[in-house]
CSV table of C-alpha atoms and ligand atoms in Angstrom, one decimal:
chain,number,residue,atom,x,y,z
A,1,UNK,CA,-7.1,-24.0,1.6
A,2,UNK,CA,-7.1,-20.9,0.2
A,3,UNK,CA,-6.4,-17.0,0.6
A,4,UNK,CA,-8.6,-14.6,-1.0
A,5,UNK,CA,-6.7,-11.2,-1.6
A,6,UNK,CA,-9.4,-8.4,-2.1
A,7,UNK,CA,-8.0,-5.5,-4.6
A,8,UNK,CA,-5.4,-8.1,-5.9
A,9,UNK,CA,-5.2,-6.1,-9.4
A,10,UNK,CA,-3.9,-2.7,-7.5
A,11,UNK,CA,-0.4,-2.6,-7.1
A,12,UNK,CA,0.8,-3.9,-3.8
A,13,UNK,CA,-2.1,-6.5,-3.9
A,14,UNK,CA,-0.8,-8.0,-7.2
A,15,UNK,CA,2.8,-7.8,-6.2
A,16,UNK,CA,2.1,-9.8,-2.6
A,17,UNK,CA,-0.3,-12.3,-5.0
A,18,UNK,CA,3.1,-13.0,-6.5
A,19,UNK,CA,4.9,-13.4,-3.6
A,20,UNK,CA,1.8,-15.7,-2.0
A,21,UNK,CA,2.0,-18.0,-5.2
A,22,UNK,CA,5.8,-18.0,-5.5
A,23,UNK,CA,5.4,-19.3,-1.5
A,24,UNK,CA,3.2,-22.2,-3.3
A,25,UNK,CA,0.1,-20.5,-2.1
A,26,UNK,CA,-3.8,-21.1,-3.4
A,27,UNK,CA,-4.9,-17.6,-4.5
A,28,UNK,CA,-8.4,-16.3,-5.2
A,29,UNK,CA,-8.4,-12.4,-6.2
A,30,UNK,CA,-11.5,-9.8,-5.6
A,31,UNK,CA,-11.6,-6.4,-7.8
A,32,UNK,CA,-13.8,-4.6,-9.3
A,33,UNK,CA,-11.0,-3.2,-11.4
A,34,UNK,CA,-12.0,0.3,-10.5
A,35,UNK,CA,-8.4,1.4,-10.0
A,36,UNK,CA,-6.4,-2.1,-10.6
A,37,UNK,CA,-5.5,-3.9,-14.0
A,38,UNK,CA,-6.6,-7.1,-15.8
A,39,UNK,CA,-3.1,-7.3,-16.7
A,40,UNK,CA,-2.0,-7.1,-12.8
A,41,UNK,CA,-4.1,-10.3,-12.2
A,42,UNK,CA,-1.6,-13.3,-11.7
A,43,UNK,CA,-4.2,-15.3,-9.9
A,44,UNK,CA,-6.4,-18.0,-11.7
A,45,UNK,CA,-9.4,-17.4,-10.0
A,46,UNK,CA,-10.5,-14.3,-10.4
A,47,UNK,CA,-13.5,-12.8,-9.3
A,48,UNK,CA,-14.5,-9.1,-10.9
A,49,UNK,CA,-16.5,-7.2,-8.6
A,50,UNK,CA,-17.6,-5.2,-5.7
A,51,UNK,CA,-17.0,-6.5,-2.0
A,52,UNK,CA,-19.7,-4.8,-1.0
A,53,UNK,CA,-22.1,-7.2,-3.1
A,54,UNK,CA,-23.1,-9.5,-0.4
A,55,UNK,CA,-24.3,-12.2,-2.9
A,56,UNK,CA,-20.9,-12.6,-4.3
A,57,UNK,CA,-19.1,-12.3,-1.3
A,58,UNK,CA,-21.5,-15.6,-0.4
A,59,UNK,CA,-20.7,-17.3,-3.3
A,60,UNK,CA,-16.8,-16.4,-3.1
A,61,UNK,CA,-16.6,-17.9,0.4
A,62,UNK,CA,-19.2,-20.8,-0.4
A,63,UNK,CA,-17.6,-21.8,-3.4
A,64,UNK,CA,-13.6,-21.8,-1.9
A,65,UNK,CA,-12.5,-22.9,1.7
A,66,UNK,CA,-10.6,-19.9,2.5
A,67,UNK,CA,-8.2,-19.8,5.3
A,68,UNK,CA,-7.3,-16.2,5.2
A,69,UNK,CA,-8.2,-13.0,3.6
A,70,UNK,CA,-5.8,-10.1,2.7
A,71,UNK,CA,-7.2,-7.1,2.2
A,72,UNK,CA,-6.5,-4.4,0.0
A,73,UNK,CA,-9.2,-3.3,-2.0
A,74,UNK,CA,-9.8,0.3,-1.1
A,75,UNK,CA,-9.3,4.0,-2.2
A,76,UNK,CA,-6.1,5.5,-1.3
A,77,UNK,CA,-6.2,8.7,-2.6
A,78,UNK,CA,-5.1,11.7,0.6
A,79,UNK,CA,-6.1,14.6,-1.7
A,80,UNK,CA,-9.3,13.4,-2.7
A,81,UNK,CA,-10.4,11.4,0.5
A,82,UNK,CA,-10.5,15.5,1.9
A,83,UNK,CA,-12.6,16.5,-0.7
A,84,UNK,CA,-15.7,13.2,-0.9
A,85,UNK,CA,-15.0,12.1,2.8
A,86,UNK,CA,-18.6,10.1,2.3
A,87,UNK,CA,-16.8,7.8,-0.7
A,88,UNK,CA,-13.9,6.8,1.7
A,89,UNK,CA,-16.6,6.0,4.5
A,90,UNK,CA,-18.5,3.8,1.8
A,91,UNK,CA,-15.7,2.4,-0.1
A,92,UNK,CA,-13.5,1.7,2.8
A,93,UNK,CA,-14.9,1.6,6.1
A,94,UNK,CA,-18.7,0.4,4.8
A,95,UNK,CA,-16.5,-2.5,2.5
A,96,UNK,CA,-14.7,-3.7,5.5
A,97,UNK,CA,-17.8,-3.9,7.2
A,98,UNK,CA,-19.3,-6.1,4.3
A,99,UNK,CA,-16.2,-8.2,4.3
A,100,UNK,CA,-16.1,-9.0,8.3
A,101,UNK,CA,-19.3,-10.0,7.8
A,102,UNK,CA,-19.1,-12.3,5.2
A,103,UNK,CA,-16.3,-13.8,7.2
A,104,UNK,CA,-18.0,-13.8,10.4
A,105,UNK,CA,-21.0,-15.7,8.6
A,106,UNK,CA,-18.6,-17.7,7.1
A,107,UNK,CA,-16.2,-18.7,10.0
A,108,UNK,CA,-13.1,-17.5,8.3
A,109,UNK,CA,-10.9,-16.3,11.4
A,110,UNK,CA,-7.8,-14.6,9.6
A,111,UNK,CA,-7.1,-11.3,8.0
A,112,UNK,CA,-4.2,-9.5,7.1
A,113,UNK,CA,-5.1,-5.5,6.4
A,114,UNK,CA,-3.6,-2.8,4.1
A,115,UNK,CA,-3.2,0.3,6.4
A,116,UNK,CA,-1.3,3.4,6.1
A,117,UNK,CA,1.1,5.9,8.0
A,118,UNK,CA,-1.7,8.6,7.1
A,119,UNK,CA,-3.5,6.9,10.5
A,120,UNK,CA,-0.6,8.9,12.5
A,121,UNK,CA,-1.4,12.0,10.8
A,122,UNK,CA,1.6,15.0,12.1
A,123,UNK,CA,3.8,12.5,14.7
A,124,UNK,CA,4.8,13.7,17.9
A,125,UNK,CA,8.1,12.0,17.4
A,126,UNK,CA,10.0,9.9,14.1
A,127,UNK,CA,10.8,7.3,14.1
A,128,UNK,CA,7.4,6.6,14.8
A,129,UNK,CA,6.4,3.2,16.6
A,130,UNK,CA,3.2,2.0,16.8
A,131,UNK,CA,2.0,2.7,20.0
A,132,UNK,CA,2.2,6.6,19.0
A,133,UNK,CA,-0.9,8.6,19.0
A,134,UNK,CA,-3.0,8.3,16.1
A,135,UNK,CA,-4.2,11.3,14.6
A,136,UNK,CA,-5.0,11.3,11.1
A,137,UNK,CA,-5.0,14.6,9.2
A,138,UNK,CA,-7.7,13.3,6.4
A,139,UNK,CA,-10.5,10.7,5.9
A,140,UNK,CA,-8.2,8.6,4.2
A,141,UNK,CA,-6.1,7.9,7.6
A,142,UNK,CA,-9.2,8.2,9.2
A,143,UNK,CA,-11.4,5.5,7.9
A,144,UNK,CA,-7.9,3.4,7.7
A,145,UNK,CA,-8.2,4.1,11.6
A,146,UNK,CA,-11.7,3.4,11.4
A,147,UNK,CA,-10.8,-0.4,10.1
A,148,UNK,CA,-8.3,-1.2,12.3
A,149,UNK,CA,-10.6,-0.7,15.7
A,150,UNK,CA,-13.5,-2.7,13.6
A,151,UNK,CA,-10.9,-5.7,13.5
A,152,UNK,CA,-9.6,-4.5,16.9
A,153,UNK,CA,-13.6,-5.6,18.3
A,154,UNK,CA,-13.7,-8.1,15.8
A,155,UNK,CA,-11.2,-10.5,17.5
A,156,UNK,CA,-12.9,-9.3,20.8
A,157,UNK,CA,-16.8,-11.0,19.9
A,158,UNK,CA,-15.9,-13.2,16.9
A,159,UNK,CA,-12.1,-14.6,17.5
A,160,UNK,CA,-11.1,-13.4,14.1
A,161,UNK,CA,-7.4,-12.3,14.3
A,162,UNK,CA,-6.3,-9.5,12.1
A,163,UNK,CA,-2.9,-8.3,11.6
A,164,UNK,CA,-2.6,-4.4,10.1
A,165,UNK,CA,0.2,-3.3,8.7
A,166,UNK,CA,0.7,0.7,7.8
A,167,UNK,CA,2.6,1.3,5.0
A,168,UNK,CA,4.9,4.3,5.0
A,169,UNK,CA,5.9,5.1,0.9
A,170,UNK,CA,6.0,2.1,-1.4
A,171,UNK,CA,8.2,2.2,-4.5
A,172,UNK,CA,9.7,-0.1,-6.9
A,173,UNK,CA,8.2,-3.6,-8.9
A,174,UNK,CA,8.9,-7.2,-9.2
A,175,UNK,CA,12.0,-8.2,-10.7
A,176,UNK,CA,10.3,-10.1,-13.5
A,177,UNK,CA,9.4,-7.0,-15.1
A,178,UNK,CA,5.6,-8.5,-15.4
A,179,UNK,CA,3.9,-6.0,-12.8
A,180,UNK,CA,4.7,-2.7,-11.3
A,181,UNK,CA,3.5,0.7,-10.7
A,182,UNK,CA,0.6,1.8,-12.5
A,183,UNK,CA,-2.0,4.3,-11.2
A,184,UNK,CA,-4.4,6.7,-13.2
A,185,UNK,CA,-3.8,9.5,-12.7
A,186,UNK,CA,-0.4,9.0,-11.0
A,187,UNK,CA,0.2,10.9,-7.9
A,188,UNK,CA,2.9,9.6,-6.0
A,189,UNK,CA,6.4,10.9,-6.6
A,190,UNK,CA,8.8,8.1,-8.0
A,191,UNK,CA,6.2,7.4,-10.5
A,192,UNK,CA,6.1,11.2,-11.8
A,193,UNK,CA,9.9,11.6,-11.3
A,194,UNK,CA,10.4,8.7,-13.7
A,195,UNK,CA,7.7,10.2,-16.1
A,196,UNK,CA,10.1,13.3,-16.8
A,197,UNK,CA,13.2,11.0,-17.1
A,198,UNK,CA,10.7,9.4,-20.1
A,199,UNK,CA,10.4,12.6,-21.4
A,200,UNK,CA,6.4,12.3,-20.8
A,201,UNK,CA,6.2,15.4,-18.6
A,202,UNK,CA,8.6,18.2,-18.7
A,203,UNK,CA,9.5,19.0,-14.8
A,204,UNK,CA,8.5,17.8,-11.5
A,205,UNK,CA,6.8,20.1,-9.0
A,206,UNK,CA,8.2,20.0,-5.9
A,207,UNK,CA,5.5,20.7,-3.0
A,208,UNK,CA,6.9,23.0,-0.9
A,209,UNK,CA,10.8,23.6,0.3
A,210,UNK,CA,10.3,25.5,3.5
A,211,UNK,CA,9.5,22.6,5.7
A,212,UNK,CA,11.4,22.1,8.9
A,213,UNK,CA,14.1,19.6,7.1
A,214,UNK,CA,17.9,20.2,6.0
A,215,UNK,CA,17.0,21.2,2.5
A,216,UNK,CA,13.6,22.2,3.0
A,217,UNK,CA,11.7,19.7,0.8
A,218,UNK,CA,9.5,16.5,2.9
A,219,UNK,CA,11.2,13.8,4.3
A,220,UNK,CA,9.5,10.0,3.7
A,221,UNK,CA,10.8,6.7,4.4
A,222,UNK,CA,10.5,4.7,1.0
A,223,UNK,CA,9.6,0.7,1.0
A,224,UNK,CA,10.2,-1.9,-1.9
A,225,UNK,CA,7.1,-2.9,-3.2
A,226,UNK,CA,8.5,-7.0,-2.7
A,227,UNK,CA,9.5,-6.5,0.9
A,228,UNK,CA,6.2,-5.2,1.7
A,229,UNK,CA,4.9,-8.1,-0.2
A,230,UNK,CA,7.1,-10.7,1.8
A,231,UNK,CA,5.3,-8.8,5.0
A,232,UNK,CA,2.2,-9.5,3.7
A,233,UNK,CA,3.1,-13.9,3.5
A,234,UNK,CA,4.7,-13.3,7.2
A,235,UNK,CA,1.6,-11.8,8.5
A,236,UNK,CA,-0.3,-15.0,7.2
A,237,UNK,CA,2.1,-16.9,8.8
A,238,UNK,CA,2.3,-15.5,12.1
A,239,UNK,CA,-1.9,-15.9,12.2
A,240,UNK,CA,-1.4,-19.4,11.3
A,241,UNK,CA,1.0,-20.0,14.5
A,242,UNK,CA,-2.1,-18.7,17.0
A,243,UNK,CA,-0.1,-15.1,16.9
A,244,UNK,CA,-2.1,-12.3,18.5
A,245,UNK,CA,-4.1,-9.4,16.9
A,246,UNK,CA,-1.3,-7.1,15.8
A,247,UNK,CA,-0.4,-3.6,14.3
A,248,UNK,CA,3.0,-3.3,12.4
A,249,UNK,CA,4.9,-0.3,10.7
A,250,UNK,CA,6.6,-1.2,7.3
A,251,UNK,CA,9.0,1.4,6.4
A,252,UNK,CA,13.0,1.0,6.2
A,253,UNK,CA,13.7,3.5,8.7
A,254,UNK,CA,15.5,5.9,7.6
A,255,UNK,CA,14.3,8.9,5.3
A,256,UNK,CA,14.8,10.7,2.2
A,257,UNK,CA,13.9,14.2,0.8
A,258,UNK,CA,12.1,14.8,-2.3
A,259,UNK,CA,15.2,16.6,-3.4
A,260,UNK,CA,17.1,13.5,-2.5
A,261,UNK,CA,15.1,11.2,-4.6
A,262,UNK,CA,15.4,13.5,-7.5
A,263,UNK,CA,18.8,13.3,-7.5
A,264,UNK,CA,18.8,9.6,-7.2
A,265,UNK,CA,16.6,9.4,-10.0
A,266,UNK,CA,19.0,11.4,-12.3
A,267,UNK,CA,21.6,9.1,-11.3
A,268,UNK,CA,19.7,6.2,-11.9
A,269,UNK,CA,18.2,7.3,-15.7
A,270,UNK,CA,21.1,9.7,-16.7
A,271,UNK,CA,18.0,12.2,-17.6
A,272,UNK,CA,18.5,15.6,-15.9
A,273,UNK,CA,14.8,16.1,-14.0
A,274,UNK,CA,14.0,19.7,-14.5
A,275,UNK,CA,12.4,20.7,-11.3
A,276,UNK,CA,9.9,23.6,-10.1
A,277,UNK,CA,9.1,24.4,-6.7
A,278,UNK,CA,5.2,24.4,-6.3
A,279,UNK,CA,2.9,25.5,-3.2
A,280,UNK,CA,2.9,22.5,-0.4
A,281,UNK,CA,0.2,20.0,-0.9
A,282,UNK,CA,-2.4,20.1,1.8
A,283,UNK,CA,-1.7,17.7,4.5
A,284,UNK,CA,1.7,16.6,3.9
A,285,UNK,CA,3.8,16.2,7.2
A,286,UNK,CA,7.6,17.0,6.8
A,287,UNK,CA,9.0,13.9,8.0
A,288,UNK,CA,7.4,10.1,8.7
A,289,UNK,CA,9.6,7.7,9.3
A,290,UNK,CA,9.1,4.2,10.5
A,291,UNK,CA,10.1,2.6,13.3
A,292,UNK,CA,10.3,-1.0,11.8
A,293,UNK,CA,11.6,-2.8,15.1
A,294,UNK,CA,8.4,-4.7,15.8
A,295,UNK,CA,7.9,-6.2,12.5
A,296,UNK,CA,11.2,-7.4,12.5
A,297,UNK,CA,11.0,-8.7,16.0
A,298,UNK,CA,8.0,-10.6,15.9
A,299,UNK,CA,7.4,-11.5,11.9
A,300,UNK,CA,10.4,-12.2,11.4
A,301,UNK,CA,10.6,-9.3,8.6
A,302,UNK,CA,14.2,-9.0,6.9
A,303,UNK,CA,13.5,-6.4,3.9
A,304,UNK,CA,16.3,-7.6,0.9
A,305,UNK,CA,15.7,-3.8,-1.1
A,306,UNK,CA,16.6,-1.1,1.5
A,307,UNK,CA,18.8,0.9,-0.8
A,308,UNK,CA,16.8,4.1,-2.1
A,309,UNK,CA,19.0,3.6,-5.3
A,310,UNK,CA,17.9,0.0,-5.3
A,311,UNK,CA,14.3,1.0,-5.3
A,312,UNK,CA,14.1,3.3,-8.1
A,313,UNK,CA,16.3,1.1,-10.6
A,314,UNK,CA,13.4,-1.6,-10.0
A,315,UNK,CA,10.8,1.2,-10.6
A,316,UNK,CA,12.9,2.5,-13.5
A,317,UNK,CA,13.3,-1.0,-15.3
A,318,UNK,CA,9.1,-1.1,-14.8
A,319,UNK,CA,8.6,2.0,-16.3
A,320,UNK,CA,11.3,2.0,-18.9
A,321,UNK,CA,9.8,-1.3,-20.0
A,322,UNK,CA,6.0,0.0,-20.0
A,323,UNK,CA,5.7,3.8,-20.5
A,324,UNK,CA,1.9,3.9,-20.8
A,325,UNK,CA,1.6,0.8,-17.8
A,326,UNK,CA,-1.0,-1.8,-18.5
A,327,UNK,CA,-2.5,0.1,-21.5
A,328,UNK,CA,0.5,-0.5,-23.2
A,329,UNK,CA,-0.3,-4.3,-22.7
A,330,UNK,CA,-3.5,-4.7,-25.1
A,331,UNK,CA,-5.1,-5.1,-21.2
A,332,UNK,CA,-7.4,-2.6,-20.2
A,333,UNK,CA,-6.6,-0.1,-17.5
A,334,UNK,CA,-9.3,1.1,-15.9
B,1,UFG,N1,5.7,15.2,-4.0
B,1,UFG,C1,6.1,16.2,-4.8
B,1,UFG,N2,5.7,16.3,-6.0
B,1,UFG,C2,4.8,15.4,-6.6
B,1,UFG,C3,4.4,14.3,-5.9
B,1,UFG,C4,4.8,14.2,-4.5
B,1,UFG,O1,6.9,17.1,-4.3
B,1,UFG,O2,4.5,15.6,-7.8
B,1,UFG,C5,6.1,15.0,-2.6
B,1,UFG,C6,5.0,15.1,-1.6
B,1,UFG,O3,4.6,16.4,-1.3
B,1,UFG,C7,5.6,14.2,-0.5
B,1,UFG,C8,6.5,13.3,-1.2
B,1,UFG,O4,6.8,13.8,-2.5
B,1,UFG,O5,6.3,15.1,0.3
B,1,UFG,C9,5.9,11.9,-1.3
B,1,UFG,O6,4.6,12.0,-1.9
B,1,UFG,P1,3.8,10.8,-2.4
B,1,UFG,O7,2.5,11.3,-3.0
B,1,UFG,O8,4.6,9.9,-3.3
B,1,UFG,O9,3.5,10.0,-1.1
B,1,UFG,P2,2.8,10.5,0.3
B,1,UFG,O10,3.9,10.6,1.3
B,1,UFG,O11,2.0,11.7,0.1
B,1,UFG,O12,1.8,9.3,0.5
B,1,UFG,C10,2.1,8.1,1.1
B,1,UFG,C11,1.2,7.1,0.6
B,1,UFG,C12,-0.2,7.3,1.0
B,1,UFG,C13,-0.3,7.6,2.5
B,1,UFG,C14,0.7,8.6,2.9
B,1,UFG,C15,0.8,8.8,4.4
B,1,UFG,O13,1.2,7.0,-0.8
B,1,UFG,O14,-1.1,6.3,0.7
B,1,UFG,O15,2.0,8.3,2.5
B,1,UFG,O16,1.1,10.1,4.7
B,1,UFG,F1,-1.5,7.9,2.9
């Protein structure tokens, strides 16, 4: 039997693909390479396209006997989710929607889905557990939300068990040095940080230092890209055991300011990182961290990479290796 891992050429997709196949796991990949990378695609069945094309969905899940889906395939982007709220309604509620149904038709009862800390929005209280009000501040949260009540009544009509998990900041690649970061344009900030330390951008602006936080700057609690992945495998699991419909935090727990990671960065490359401090970005809470008890408790989640230091080195060696990303690979990054 197989999984079928929607948006497996984006970044955590292809990094949990390698995770799944390292675990000795069949592997079918959806994506319409819209945002992901030829290069990223470690699986040998590949399918290039649009989840919400019902025909290939059909053929997908006619063609394979899938156990489980994971599902990733979605836009992600906070900034511009505020500014075409109808695209993140199409491309992410409207293709979960597709996908359910194709599942639903197709009697495929498990699926493990990418969600976000943006669902919380401003929290009440860090570190935030999952029970805490759910308040997003943009669609992107929003039609996250959206998805995870859609699986929520999915298990209540059609049995299919769902496990979400909501990432707080992911950071870092596999140790092979085959796949790793690689987003156009790049927004996030270990990315950008390690773009000035490669002499591709002369500073990094800082959004904001007059938050409510010891040195002013945001406060985030930063993931390795491989123990999310290694969440991803224990979600499967736990649906394979009969385990409930579930919602998990993955963060590390603790959190680190921007000026923080900066100056782990410099420590890490040796590279100064000019700074400049820029207006706050809209939407950016001072502090999420997680509360990571629960996935710990009942996956049995034991993240290897919790060192912020750790994290960045594996980014580092990623983009140290592959300045331009995947275009640098003679495979096309879209
Ligand atoms: N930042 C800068 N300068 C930059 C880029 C980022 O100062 O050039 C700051 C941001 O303001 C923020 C922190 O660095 O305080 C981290 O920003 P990222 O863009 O790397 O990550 P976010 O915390 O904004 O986003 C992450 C995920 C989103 C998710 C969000 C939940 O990447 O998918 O958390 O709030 F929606």
């Amino acid at each position: 039997m197989s999984i079928l891992v929607t948006g497996g050429a984006g970044y955590v997709g292809s990094h949990t693909v390698a995770e799944l196949l390292a675990h000795g796991e069949e592997v079918i990949v959806l994506d319409n390479l819209r945002t992901g990378h030829t290069g990223a695609v470690l699986a040998s069945a590949f399918y290039q396209g649009d989840i919400r094309d019902e025909a290939l969905l059909d053929q997908i899940f006619t063609n394979h006997d899938i156990e489980a889906v994971i599902h990733f395939a979605a836009s992600s982007l906070v900034g511009e989710s505020v500014q075409m709220p109808l695209k993140y309604y199409d491309n992410n509620v409207g293709s979960a929607q597709k996908l359910l149904a194709a599942m639903e038709k197709h009697g495929v009862k498990k699926i493990v889905f990418s969600s976000t800390a943006a669902t919380y929005g401003e929290p009440k209280r860090v570190p935030i557990q999952e029970d805490d009000p759910t308040e997003p501040t943009s669609p992107y949260g929003e039609t996250k939300l959206a998805i995870e009540k859609m699986l929520k009544w999915c298990d209540v009509a059609y049995g299919i068990k769902s496990v979400s998990l909501r990432y707080f900041n992911v950071a870092g690649a596999h140790p092979d040095g085959k796949i790793g970061e690689d987003h156009q344009p790049e927004s996030h900030l270990i990315p950008i940080v390690l773009q000035v330390a490669l002499g591709q951008r002369e500073h990094i602006a800082i959004f904001g230092d007059d938050f409510p936080t010891e040195d002013g700057t945001c406060i985030r609690d930063y993931i390795h890209v491989m123990d999310l992945a290694q969440a991803h495998y224990l979600a499967v699991e736990h649906l394979r055991k009969g385990g409930a419909t579930e919602v998990f935090n993955l963060g590390n727990g603790s959190g680190f300011s921007v000026k923080q990671v900066i100056e782990k960065a410099r420590e890490v490359t040796g590279h100064p990182i000019p700074v400049k401090v820029a207006e706050r970005r809209a939407g950016d809470p001072a502090i999420l961290i997680a509360s990571n008890e629960k996935a710990k408790r009942v996956l049995g989640w034991k993240p290897q990479h919790e060192d912020l230091g750790t994290i960045i080195e594996s980014a580092w060696k990623w983009h140290s290796a592959h300045p331009n990303g995947y275009a640098g690979e003679g495979s096309e990054a879209k």
